[in-house]
XYZ file of C-alpha atoms in Angstrom:
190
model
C -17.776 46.898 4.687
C -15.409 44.053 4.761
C -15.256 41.721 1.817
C -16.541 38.209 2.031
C -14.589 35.599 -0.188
C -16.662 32.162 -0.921
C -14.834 29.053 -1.161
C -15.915 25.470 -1.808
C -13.807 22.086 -2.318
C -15.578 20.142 -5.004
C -15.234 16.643 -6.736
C -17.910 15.679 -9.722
C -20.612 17.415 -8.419
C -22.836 18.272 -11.390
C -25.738 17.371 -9.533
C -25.348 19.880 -6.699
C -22.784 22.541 -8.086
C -25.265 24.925 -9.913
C -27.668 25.001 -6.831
C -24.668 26.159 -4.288
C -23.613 28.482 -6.972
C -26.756 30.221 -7.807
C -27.251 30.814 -3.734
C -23.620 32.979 -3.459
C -23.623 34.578 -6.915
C -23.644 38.308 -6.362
C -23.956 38.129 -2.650
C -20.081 37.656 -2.157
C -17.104 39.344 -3.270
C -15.359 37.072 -4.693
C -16.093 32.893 -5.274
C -13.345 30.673 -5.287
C -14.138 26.731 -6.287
C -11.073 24.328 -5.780
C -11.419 20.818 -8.058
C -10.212 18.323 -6.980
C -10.045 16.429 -10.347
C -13.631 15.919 -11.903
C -14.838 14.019 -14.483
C -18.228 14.601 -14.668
C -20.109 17.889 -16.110
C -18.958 19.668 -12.871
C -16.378 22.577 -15.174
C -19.227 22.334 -17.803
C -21.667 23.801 -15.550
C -19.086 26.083 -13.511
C -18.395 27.707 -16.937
C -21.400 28.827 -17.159
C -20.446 31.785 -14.408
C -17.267 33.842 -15.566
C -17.840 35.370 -12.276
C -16.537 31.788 -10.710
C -12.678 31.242 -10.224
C -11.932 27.547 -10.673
C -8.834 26.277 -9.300
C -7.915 22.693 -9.861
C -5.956 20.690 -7.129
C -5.396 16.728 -7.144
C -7.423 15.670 -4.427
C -5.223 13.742 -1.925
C -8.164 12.655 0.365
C -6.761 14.956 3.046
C -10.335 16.896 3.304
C -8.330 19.512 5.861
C -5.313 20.393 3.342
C -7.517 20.475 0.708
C -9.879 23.466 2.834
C -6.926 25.039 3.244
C -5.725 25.456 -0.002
C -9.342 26.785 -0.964
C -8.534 29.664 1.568
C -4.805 30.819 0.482
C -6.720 31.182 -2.498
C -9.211 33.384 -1.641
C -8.373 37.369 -0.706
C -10.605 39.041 1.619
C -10.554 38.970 5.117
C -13.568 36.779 5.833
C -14.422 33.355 4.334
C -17.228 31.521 3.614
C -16.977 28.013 3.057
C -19.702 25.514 2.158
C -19.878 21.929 0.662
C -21.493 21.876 -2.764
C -24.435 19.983 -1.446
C -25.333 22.859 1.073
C -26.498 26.512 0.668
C -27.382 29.370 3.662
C -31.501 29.903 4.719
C -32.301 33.168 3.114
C -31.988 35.324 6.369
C -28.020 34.843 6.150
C -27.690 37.405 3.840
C -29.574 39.907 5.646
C -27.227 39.504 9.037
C -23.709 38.645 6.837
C -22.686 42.740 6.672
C -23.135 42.965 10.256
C -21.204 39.948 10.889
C -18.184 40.447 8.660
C -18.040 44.474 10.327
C -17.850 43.579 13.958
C -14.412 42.853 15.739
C -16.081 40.304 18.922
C -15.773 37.111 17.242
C -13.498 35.348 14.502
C -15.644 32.482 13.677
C -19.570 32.095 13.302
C -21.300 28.672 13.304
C -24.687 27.577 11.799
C -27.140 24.806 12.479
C -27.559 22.352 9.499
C -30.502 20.874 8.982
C -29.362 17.864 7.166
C -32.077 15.744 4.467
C -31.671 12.959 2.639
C -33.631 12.394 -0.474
C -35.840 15.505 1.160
C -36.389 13.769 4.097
C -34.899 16.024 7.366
C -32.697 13.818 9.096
C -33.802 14.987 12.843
C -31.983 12.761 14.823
C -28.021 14.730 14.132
C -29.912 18.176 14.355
C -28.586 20.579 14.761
C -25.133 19.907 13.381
C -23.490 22.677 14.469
C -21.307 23.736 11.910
C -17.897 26.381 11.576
C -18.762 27.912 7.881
C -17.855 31.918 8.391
C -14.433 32.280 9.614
C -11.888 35.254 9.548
C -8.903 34.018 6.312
C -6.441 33.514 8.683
C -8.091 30.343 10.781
C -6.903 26.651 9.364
C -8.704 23.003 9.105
C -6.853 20.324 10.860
C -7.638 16.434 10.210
C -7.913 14.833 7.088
C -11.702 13.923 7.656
C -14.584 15.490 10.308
C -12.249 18.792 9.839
C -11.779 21.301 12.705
C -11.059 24.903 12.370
C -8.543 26.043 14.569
C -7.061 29.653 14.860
C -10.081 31.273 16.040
C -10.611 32.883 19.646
C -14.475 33.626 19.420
C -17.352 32.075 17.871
C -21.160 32.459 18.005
C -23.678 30.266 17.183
C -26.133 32.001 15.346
C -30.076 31.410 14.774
C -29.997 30.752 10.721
C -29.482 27.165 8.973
C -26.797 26.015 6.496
C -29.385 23.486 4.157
C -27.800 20.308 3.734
C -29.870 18.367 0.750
C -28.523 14.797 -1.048
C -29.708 11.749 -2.397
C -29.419 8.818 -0.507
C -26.836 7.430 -3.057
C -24.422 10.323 -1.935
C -24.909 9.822 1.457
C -23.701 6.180 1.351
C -20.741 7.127 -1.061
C -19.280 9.990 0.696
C -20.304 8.166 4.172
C -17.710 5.339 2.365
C -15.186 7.693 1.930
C -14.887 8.854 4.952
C -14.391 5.568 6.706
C -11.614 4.908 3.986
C -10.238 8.209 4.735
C -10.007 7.235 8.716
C -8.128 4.437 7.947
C -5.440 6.067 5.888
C -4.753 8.532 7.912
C -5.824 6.771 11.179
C -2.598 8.282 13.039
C -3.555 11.473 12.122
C -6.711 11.587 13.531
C -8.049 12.578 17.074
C -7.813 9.814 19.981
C -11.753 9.737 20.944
């Protein structure tokens, strides 16, 4: 079977980081977290798993670079890669051998079902969403990332979760726009 690397950029996420964890831990080869600089409990908790490789890069606000480097970190030909506020449905694990052995497509996406303080946000499903990809696809933009590199995809039946508090939402929802603006040139003409 081909091995599945796990991959996830993170930045003071002691709320969220144990949950995201505790849903890959022993059902990938290999977990790689990039930090981007916490300050929080976020290593604390990550400690806690020796199985867990913790990489720390300076986060530049460049979501895309920093998705990259979390992959030319990682070693096996496919990658999954999920925010620490998300986790897979259940039934992913039962269809990722199959998925990872085939040679049709280079890139699977997943419906999120996104909540918010547990409430399911129905209006943006279903969020399509790029999270298993073969190593050698890239993220371009520096915020609302694309993969690129891939020649097939499939959207499959299960769910990537999405769960945070409204307080996240707003903050990272901040970010973003802040991100836009720096790097306003860089992004997509819509």
């Amino acid at each position: 079977m081909n091995k599945v690397s796990f991959t996830s950029i993170i930045l003071n996420e002691e709320k969220y980081i144990e949950r995201m964890i505790e849903s890959v831990v022993d059902k990938v080869d290999e977990i790689v977290i990039i930090d981007g600089g916490s300050t929080d409990n976020t290593l604390r908790i990550l400690r806690d798993y020796p199985q867990v490789k913790v990489v720390s890069k300076v986060f530049n606000y460049h979501f895309g670079d920093q998705r990259n480097f979390a992959i030319q970190q990682t070693k096996y030909p496919w990658v999954l890669m999920l925010d620490a506020d998300e986790y897979m449905e259940e039934d992913f694990w039962k269809i990722l051998p199959d998925l990872v052995n085939q040679n049709k497509y280079d890139a699977f996406k997943f419906k999120r079902k996104n909540f918010v303080d547990e409430l399911f946000d129905k209006k943006n499903y279903p969020d399509i969403q790029v999270r298993l990809f073969r190593r050698y696809c890239r993220w371009i933009y520096p915020v609302h990332e694309e993969l690129v590199g891939w020649k097939n995809s499939k959207v499959l039946e299960t769910h990537i979760i999405h769960k945070k508090d409204s307080t996240r939402h707003l903050y990272r929802n901040r970010i973003y726009e802040i991100v836009s603006q720096i790097f306003k040139d860089d992004l997509p003409k819509s």
